Coordinates of C-alpha atoms and ligand atoms in Angstrom, one line a residue:
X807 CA -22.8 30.2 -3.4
X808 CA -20.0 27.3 -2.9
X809 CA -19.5 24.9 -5.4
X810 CA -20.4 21.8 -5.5
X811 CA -18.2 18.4 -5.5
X812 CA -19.1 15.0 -6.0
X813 CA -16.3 12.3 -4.4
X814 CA -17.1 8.7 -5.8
X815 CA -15.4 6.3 -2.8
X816 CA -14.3 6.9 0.7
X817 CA -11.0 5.1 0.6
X818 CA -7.8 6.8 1.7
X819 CA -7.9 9.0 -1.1
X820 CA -11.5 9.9 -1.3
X821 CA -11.3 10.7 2.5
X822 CA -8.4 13.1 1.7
X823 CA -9.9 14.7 -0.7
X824 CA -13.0 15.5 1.0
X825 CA -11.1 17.3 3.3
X826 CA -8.9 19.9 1.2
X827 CA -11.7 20.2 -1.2
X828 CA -14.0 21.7 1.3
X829 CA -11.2 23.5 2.9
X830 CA -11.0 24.9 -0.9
X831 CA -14.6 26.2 -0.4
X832 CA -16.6 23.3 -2.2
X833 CA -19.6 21.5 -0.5
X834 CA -18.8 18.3 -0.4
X835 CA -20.7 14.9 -0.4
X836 CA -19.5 11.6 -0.7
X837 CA -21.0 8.6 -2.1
X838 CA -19.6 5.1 -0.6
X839 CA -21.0 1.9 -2.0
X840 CA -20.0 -0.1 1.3
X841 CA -22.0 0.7 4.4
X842 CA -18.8 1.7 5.7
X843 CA -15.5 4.4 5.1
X844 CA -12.5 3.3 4.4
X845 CA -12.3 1.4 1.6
X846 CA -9.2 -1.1 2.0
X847 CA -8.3 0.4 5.2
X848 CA -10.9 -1.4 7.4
X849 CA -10.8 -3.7 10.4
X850 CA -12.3 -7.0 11.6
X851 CA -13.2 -8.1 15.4
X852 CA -14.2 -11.6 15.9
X853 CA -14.6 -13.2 19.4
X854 CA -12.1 -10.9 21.1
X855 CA -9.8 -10.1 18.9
X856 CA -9.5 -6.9 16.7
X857 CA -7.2 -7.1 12.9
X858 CA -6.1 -4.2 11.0
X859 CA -8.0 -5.7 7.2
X860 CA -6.1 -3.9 5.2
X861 CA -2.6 -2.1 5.3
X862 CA -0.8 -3.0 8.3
X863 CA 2.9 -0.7 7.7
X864 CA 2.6 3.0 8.2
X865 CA 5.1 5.6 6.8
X866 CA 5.3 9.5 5.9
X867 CA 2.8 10.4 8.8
X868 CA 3.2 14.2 7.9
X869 CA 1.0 13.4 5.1
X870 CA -1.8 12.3 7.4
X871 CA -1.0 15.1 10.2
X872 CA -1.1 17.6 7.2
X873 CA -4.6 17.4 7.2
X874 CA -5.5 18.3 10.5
X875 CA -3.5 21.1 10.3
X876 CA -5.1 22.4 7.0
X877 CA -8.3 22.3 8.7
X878 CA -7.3 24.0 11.8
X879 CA -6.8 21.1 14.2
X880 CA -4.1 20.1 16.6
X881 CA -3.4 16.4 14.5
X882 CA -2.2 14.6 18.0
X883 CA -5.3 15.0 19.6
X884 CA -6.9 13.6 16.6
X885 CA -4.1 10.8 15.6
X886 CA -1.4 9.5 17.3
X887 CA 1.1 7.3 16.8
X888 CA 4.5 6.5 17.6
X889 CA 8.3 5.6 15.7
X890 CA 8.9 1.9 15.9
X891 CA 12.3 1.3 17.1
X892 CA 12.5 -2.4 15.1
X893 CA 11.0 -1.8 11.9
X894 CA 10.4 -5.8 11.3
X895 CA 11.7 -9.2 12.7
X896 CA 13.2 -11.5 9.8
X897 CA 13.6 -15.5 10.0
X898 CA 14.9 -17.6 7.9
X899 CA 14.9 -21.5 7.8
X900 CA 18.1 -22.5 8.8
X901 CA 17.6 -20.4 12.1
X902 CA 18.8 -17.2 11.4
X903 CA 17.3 -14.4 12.8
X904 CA 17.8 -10.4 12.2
X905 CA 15.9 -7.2 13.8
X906 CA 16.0 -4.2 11.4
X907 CA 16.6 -1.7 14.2
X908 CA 14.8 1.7 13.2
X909 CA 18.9 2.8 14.2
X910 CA 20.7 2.3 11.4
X911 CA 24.2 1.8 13.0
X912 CA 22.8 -0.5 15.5
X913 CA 20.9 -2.6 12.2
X914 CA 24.2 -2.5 10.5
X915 CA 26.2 -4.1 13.3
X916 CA 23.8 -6.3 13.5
X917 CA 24.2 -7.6 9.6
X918 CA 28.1 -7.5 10.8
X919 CA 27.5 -10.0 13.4
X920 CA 24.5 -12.6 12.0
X921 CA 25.9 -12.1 8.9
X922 CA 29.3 -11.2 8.4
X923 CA 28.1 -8.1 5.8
X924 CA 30.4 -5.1 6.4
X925 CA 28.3 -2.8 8.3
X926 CA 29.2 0.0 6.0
X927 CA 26.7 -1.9 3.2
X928 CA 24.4 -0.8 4.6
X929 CA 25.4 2.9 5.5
X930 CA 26.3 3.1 1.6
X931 CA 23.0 1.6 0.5
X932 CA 20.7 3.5 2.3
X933 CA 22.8 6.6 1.1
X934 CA 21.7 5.7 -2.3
X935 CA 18.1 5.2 -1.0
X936 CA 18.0 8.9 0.4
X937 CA 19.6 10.2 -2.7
X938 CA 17.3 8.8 -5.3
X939 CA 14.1 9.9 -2.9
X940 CA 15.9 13.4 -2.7
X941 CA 15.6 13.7 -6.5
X942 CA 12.9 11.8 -7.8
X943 CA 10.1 12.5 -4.8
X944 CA 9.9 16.0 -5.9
X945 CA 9.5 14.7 -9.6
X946 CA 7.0 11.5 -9.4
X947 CA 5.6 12.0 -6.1
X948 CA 4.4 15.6 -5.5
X949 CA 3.3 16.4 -9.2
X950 CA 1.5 15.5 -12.0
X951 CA 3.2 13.6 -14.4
X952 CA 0.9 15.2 -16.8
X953 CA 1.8 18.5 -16.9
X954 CA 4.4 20.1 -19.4
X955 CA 5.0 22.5 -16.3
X956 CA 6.4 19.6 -14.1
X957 CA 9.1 18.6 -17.0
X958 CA 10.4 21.8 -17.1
X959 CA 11.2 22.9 -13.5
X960 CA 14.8 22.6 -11.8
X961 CA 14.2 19.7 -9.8
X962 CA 13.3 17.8 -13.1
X963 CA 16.0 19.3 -15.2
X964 CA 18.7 18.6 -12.0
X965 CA 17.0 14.3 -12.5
X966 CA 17.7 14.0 -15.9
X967 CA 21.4 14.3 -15.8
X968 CA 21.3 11.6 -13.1
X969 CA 18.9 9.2 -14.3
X970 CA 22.0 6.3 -14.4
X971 CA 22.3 6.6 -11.0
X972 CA 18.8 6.6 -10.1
X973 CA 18.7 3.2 -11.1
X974 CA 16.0 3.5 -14.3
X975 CA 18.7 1.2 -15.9
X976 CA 19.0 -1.8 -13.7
X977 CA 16.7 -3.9 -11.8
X978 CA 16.0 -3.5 -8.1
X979 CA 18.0 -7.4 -7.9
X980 CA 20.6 -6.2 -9.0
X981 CA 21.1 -3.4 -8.0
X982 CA 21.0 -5.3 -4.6
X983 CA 23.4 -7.7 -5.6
X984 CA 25.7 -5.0 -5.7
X985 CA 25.2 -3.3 -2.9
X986 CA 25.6 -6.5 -0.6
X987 CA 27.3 -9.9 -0.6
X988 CA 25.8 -11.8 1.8
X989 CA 22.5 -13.5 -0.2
X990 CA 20.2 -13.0 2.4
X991 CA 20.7 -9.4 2.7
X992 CA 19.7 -8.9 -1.2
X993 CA 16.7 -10.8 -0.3
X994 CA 16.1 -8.9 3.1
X995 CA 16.5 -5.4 0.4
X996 CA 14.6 -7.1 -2.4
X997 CA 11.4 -7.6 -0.2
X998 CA 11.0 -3.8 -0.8
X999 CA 9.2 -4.4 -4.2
X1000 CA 6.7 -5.9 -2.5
X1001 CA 6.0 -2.6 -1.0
X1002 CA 3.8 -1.4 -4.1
X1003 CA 3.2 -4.7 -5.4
X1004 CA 6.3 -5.6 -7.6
X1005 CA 8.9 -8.1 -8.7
X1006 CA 12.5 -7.3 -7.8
X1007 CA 13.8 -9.4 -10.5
X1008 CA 11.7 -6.7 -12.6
X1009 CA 11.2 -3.7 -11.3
X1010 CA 13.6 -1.1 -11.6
X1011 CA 16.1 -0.2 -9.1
X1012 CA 14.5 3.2 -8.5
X1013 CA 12.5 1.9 -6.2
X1014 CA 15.4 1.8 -3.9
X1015 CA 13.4 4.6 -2.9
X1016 CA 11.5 2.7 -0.4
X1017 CA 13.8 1.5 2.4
X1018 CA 14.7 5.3 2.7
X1019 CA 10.8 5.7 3.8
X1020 CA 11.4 2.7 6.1
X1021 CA 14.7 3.4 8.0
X1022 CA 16.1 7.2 6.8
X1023 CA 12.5 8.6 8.1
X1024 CA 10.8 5.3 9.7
X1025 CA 8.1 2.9 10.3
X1026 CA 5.0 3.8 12.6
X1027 CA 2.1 2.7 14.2
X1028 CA -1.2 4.4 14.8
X1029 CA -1.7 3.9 18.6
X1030 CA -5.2 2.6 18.1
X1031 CA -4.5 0.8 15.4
X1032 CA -4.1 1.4 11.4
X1033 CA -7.9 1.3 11.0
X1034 CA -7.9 4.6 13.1
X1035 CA -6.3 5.9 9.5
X1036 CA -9.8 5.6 8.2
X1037 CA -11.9 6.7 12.0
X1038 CA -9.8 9.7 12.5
X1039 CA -10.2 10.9 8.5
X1040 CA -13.8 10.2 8.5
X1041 CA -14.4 11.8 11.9
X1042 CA -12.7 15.4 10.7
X1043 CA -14.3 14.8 7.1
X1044 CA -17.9 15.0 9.0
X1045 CA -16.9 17.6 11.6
X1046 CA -15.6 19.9 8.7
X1047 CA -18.7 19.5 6.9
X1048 CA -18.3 16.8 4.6
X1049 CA -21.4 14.7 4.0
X1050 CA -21.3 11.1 3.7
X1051 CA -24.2 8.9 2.1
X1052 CA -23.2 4.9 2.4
X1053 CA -24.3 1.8 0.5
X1054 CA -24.7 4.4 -2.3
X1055 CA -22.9 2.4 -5.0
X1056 CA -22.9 5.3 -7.9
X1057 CA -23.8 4.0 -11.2
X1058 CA -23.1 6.2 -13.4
X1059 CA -20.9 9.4 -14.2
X1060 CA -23.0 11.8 -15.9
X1061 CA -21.1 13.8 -18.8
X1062 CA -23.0 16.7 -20.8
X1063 CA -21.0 17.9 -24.3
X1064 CA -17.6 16.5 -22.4
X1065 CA -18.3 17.6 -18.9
X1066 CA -19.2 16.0 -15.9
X1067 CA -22.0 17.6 -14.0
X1068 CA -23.0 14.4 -11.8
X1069 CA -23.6 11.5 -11.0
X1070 CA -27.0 8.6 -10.7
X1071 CA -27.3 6.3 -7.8
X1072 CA -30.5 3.7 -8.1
X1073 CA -32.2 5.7 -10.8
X1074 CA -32.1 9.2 -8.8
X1075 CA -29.5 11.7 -9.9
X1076 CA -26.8 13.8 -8.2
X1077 CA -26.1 17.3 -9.6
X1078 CA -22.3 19.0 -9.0
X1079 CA -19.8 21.3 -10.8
X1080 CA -16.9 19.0 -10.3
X1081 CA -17.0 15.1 -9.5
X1082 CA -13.7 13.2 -8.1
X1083 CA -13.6 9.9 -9.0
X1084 CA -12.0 7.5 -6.1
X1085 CA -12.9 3.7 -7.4
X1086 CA -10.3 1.6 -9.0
X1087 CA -9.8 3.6 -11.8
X1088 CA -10.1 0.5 -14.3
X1089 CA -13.4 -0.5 -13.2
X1090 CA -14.4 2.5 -13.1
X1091 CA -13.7 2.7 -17.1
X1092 CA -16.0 -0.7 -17.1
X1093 CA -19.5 0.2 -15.5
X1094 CA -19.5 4.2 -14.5
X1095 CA -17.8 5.7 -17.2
X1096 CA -18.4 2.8 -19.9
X1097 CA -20.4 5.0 -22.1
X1098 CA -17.3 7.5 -22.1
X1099 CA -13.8 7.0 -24.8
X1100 CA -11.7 4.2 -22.9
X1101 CA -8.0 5.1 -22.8
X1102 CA -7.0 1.5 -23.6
X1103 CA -3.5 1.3 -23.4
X1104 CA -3.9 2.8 -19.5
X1105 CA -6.1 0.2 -18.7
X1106 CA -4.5 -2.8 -20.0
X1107 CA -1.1 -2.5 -17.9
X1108 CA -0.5 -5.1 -15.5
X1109 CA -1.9 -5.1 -12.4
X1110 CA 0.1 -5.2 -8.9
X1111 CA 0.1 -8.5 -7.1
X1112 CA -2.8 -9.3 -4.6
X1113 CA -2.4 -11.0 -1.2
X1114 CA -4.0 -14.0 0.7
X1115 CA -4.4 -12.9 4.2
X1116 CA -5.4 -15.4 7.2
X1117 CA -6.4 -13.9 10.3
X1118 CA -5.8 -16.0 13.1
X1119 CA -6.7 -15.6 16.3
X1120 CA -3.9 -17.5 18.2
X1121 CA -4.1 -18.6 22.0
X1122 CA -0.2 -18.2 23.0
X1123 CA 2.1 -15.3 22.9
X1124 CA 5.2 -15.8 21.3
X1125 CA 7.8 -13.1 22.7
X1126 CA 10.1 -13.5 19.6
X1127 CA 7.6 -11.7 17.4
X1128 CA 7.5 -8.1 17.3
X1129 CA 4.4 -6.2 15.0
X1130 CA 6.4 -7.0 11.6
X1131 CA 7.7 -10.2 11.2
X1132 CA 9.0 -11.9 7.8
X1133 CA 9.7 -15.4 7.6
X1134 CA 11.6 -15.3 4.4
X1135 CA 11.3 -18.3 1.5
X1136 CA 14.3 -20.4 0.5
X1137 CA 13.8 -20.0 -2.9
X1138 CA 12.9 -15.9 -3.8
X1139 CA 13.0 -15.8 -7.4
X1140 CA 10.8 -19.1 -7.7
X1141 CA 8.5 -17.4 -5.8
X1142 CA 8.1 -13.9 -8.0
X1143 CA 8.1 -16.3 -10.6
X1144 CA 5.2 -18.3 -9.7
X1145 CA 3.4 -14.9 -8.6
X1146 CA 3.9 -13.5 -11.5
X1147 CA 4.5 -15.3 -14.7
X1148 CA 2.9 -18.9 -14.1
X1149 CA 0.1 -16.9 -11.6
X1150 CA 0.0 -19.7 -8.8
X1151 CA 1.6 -19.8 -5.2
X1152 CA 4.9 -21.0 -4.6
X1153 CA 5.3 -23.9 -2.3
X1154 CA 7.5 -22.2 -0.1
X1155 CA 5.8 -18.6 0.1
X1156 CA 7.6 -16.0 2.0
X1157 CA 5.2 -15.6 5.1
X1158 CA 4.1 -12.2 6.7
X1159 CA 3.1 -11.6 10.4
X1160 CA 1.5 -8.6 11.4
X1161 CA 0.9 -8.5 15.2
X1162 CA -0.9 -5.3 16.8
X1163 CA -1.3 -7.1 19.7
X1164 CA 2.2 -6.4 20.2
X1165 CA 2.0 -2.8 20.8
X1166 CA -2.1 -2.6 21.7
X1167 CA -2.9 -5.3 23.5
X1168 CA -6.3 -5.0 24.0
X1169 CA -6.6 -6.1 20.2
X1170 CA -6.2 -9.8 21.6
X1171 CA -7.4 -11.7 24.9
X1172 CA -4.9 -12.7 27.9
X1173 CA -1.7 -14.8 26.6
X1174 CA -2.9 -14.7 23.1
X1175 CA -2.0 -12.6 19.3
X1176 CA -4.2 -11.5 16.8
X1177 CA -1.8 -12.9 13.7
X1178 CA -2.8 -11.2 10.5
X1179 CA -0.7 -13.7 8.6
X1180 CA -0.4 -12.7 4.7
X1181 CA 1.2 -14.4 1.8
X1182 CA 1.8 -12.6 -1.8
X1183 CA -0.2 -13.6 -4.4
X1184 CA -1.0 -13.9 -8.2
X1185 CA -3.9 -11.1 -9.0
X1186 CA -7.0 -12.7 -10.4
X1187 CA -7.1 -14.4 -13.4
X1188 CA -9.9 -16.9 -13.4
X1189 CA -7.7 -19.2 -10.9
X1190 CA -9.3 -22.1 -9.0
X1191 CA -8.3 -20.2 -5.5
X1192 CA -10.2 -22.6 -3.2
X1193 CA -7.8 -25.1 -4.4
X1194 CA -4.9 -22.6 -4.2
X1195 CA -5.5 -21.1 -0.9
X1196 CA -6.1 -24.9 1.1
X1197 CA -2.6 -25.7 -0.5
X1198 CA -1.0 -22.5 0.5
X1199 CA -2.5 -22.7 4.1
X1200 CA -0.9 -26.3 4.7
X1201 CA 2.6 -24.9 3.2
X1202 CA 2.0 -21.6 5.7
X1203 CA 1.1 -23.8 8.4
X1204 CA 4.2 -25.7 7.6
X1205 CA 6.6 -23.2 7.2
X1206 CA 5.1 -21.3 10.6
X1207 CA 5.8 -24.7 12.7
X1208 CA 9.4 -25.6 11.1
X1209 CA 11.0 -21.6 11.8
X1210 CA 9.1 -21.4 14.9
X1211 CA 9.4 -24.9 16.4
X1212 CA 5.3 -25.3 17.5
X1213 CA 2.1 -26.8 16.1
X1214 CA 0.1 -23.6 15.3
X1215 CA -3.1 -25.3 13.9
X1216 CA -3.7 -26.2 17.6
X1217 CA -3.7 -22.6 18.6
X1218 CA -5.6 -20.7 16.2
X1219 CA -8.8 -20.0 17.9
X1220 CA -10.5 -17.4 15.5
X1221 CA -10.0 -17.6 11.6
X1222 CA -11.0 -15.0 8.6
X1223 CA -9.7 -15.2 4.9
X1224 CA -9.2 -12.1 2.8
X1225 CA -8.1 -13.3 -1.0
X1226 CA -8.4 -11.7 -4.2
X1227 CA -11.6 -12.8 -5.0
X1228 CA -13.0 -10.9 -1.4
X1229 CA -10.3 -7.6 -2.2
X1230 CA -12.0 -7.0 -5.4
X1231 CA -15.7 -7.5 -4.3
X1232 CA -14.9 -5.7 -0.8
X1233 CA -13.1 -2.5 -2.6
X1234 CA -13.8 -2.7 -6.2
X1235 CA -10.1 -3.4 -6.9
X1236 CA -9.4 -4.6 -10.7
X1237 CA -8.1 -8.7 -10.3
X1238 CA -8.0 -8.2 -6.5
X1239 CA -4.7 -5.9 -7.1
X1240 CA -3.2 -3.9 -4.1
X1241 CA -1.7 -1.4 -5.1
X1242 CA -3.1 -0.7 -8.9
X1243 CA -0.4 -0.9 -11.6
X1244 CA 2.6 -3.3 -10.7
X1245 CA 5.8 -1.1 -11.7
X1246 CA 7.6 -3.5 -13.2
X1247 CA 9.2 -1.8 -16.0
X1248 CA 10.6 1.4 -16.2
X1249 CA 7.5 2.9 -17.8
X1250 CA 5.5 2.0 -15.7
X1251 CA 5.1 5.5 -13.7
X1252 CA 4.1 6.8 -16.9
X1253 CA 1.9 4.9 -17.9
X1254 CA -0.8 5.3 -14.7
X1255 CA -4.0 7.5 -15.5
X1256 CA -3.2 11.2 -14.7
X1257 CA -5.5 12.7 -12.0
X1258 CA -7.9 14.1 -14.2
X1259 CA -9.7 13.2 -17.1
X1260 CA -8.3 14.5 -20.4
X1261 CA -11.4 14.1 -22.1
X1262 CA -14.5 14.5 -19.5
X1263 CA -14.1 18.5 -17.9
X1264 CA -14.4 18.9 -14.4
X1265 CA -13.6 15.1 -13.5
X1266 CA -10.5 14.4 -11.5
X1267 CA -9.0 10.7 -9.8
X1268 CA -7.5 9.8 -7.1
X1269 CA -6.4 7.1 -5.3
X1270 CA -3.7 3.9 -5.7
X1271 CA -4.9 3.1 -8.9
X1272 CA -3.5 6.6 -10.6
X1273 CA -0.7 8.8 -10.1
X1274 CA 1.2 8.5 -8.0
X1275 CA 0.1 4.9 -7.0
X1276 CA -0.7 2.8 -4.2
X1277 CA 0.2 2.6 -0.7
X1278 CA -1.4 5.1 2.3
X1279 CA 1.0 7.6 1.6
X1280 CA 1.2 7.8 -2.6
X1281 CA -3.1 7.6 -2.3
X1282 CA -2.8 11.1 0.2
X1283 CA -0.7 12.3 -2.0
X1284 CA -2.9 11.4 -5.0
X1285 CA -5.6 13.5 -3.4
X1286 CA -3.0 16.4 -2.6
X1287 CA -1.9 16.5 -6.4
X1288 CA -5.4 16.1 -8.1
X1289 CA -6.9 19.3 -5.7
X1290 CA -3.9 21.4 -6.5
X1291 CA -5.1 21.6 -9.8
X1292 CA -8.3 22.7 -9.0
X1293 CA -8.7 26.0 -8.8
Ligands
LIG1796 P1 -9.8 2.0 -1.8 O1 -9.3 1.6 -0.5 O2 -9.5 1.2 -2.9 O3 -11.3 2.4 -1.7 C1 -12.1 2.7 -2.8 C2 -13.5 2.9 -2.3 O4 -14.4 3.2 -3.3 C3 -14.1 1.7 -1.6 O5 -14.6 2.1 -0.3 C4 -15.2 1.3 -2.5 O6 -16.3 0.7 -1.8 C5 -15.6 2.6 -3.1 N1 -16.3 2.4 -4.4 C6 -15.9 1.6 -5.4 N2 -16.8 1.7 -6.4 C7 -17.8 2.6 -6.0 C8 -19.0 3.1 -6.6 N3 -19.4 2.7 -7.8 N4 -19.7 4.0 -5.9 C9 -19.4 4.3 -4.6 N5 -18.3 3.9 -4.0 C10 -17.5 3.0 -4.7 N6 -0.6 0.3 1.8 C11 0.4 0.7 2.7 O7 0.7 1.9 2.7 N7 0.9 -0.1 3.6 C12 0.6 -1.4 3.7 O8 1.1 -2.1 4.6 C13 -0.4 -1.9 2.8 N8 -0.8 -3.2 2.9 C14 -1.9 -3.6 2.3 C15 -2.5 -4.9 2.5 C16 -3.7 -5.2 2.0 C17 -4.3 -6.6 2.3 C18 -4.4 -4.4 1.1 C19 -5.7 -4.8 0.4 C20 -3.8 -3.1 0.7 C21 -2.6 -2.7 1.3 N9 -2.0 -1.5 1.1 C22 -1.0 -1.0 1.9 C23 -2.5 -0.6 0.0 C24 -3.5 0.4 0.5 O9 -4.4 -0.2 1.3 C25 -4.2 1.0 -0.7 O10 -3.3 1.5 -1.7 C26 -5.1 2.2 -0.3 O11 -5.8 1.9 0.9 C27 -6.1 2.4 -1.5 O12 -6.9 3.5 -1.2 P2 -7.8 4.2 -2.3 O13 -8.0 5.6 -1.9 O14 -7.3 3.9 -3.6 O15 -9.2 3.5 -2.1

């Protein structure tokens, strides 16, 4: 007879690991406390206009298309997407404008031109990029961190003599600094940390890592949209066998003499040989494992940053926008500073647009955008964020109308908020964080919970709030790590 699994959550991570675990030979079920998959990844349509809720960049698609194949499926009749050939549009006050081609020759002629950066910079950085993915992905990304065996294999022993120029010394700033002269162009590289969360004045410069993802491999788009991310997992989860039961918020992991053996939902309980834990991992700790030994020092590490999202439906197209756009802040390091160390919004916050509507256009009406227009945020500490987001949606409105010459409160149409407050009610995401830990030290990797429990047998994590972290493609390969182990 198979053996039973339990997964708590059907974000990214929870949908992943529904699927190798039954292709493993486990019956699966999976509990979701929403009345939908998904998790993060989710989507909003109001009066004509569809917005990708969540995540809104898309990179490492093999990890997606790897499970299709696993279970036997052709993945681009299941999920398609294509390569973007600008990976985002960047503006800047004083009018300057730059398009990150996807081609890196034609992005660093580009720089030459606007900027009057040696288009070698940039050949030379992203050289650096590639070199510290090529020996550190192996390490942090595809392993446990948790395991003596992953400390003592060649591609670990070949990291250690390099860790200098890895960057585990310096920050991501300067490191940037170095690499470029022209100020805006550290910015443009510095933006990366935002990627999981971070602050480049911080973080380390290891996670240099992340414009390889962007421009050495590239930036995608789900051709239905990032929300098919969620559709097209659930849809093989079910057709594989997997068996969902939603607004079935678990209460409680039950644990006999150290081993998990199920879980209770409203008073009835769940019986299984192995349960997978998918909820934020700290607030987890708080209500379904609360009766269980708290690993303290895991749980107290800083949280990523959150993000205050406005989703406007606007009634204009504006052709200079492409599906990323970044209108950048004059003042960067004020910014990190007020999002993390005085925990309020910066005046002058560096504004994201995300427009599908660009490349689907049925996501928006005739002559209009669906604008899923995102500032970085403090994560939740008691603020007074009614106050906080009318003051930031005057300076965004602001900004918007100075680098794009228009009067944009006249064309919104359709409006929706995501903040912190709604991220951590919606997902169950400690402080309203993105992406779990922030990394900004250098132990930070270190220092996320492993993907099983060390104490309960027979329950394992997954998900952006353990190793490897957030972001679509660290969460799949959360789920591919912690069912490795399982034998
Ligand atoms: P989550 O999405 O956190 O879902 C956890 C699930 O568990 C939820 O469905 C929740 O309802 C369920 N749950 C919780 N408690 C219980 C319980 N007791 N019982 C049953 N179910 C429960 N990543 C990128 O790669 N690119 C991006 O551009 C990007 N942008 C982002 C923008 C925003 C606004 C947000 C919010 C996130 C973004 N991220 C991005 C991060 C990415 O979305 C997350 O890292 C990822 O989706 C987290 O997936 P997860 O598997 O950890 O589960």
């Amino acid at each position: 007879m198979s053996k039973k699994a339990i997964i708590i959550g059907s974000g990214i991570a929870g949908l992943a690991a529904s699927i190798r675990l039954i292709n493993k030979g486990f019956k699966v079920s999976v509990h979701e406390a929403n009345p939908y998959p998904g998790g993060k990844i989710s989507e909003i349509i109001s009066k004509g206009y569809r917005f990708d809720a969540g995540p809104s960049l898309f990179t490492l698609p093999e990890q997606m298309e790897e499970l299709f194949l696993f279970s036997g499926k052709d993945p681009k009749k299941h999920f398609d997407y294509i390569k973007l050939p600008v990976t985002c549009h960047y503006f800047w006050e004083d009018g300057k404008q730059i398009k990150a081609w996807a081609d890196i020759n034609r992005f660093a002629e580009e720089v030459e031109t606007k900027l009057g950066e040696p288009a070698d910079h940039i050949r030379k950085a992203l050289k650096k990029s590639s070199y510290i993915y090529d020996h550190l992905a192996p390490l942090f990304m595809h392993r446990s961190l948790h395991k003596f065996g992953t400390w003592t294999n060649k591609d670990a022993l070949k990291s250690y003599l390099k860790m200098g120029k890895l960057g585990i010394f310096s920050t991501m700033h300067t490191a940037n600094s170095k690499n470029f002269d022209h100020p805006k162009l550290v910015q443009l590289f510095n933006r990366y940390a935002t990627y999981n969360g971070s602050n480049p004045y911080e973080t380390p410069a290891t996670l240099n890592i992340i414009p390889h993802l962007e421009f050495n491999i590239g930036a995608f788009f789900p051709k239905k949209g990032m929300h098919d991310i969620t559709i097209s997992l659930y849809q093989l989860a079910k057709e594989i066998g997997v068996e969902f039961t939603f607004n079935s918020k678990v209460d409680e992991i039950l644990v006999e003499e150290d081993r998990a053996v199920g879980v209770s939902v409203k008073g009835e309980e769940f019986k299984a040989d192995l349960i997978v834990n998918n909820m934020d991992m700290v607030n987890a700790y708080k209500t379904i494992l609360k009766k269980q030994k708290q690993p303290t020092k895991l749980l107290d590490q800083p949280k990523s940053s959150s993000a205050l999202i406005f989703y406007w439906g606007i009634k204009k197209v504006f052709p200079e926008l492409g599906l990323h756009n970044i209108l950048f802040s004059d003042n960067y390091k004020e910014e990190f500073d007020h999002i993390f160390h005085q925990k309020d919004i910066y005046r002058d916050p560096t504004v994201y647009i995300n427009i599908t509507s660009v490349y689907k256009p049925d996501d928006a009406p005739e002559n209009s955008m669906n604008w899923f227009t995102m500032i970085n945020v403090p994560n939740n500490q008691g603020q007074d964020w009614d106050k906080l987001i009318s003051g930031a949606r005057k300076h965004i409105i602001q900004k918007v109308n100075r680098i794009l010459n228009t009067d944009i409160e006249s064309l919104i149409e359709v409006e929706e908020i995501l903040e912190p407050r709604t991220i951590e009610s919606k997902t169950s995401s400690s402080q309203g964080a993105l992406y779990g830990n922030s990394s900004n030290n250098r132990y930070a990797a270190f220092l996320r919970h492993a993907n099983y429990s060390s104490y309960i047998k027979n329950l394992y994590f997954c998900g952006g709030s353990v190793h490897p972290g957030g972001g679509i493609p660290l969460c799949l390969l959360s789920a591919k790590i912690m069912t490795d182990m399982i034998e």
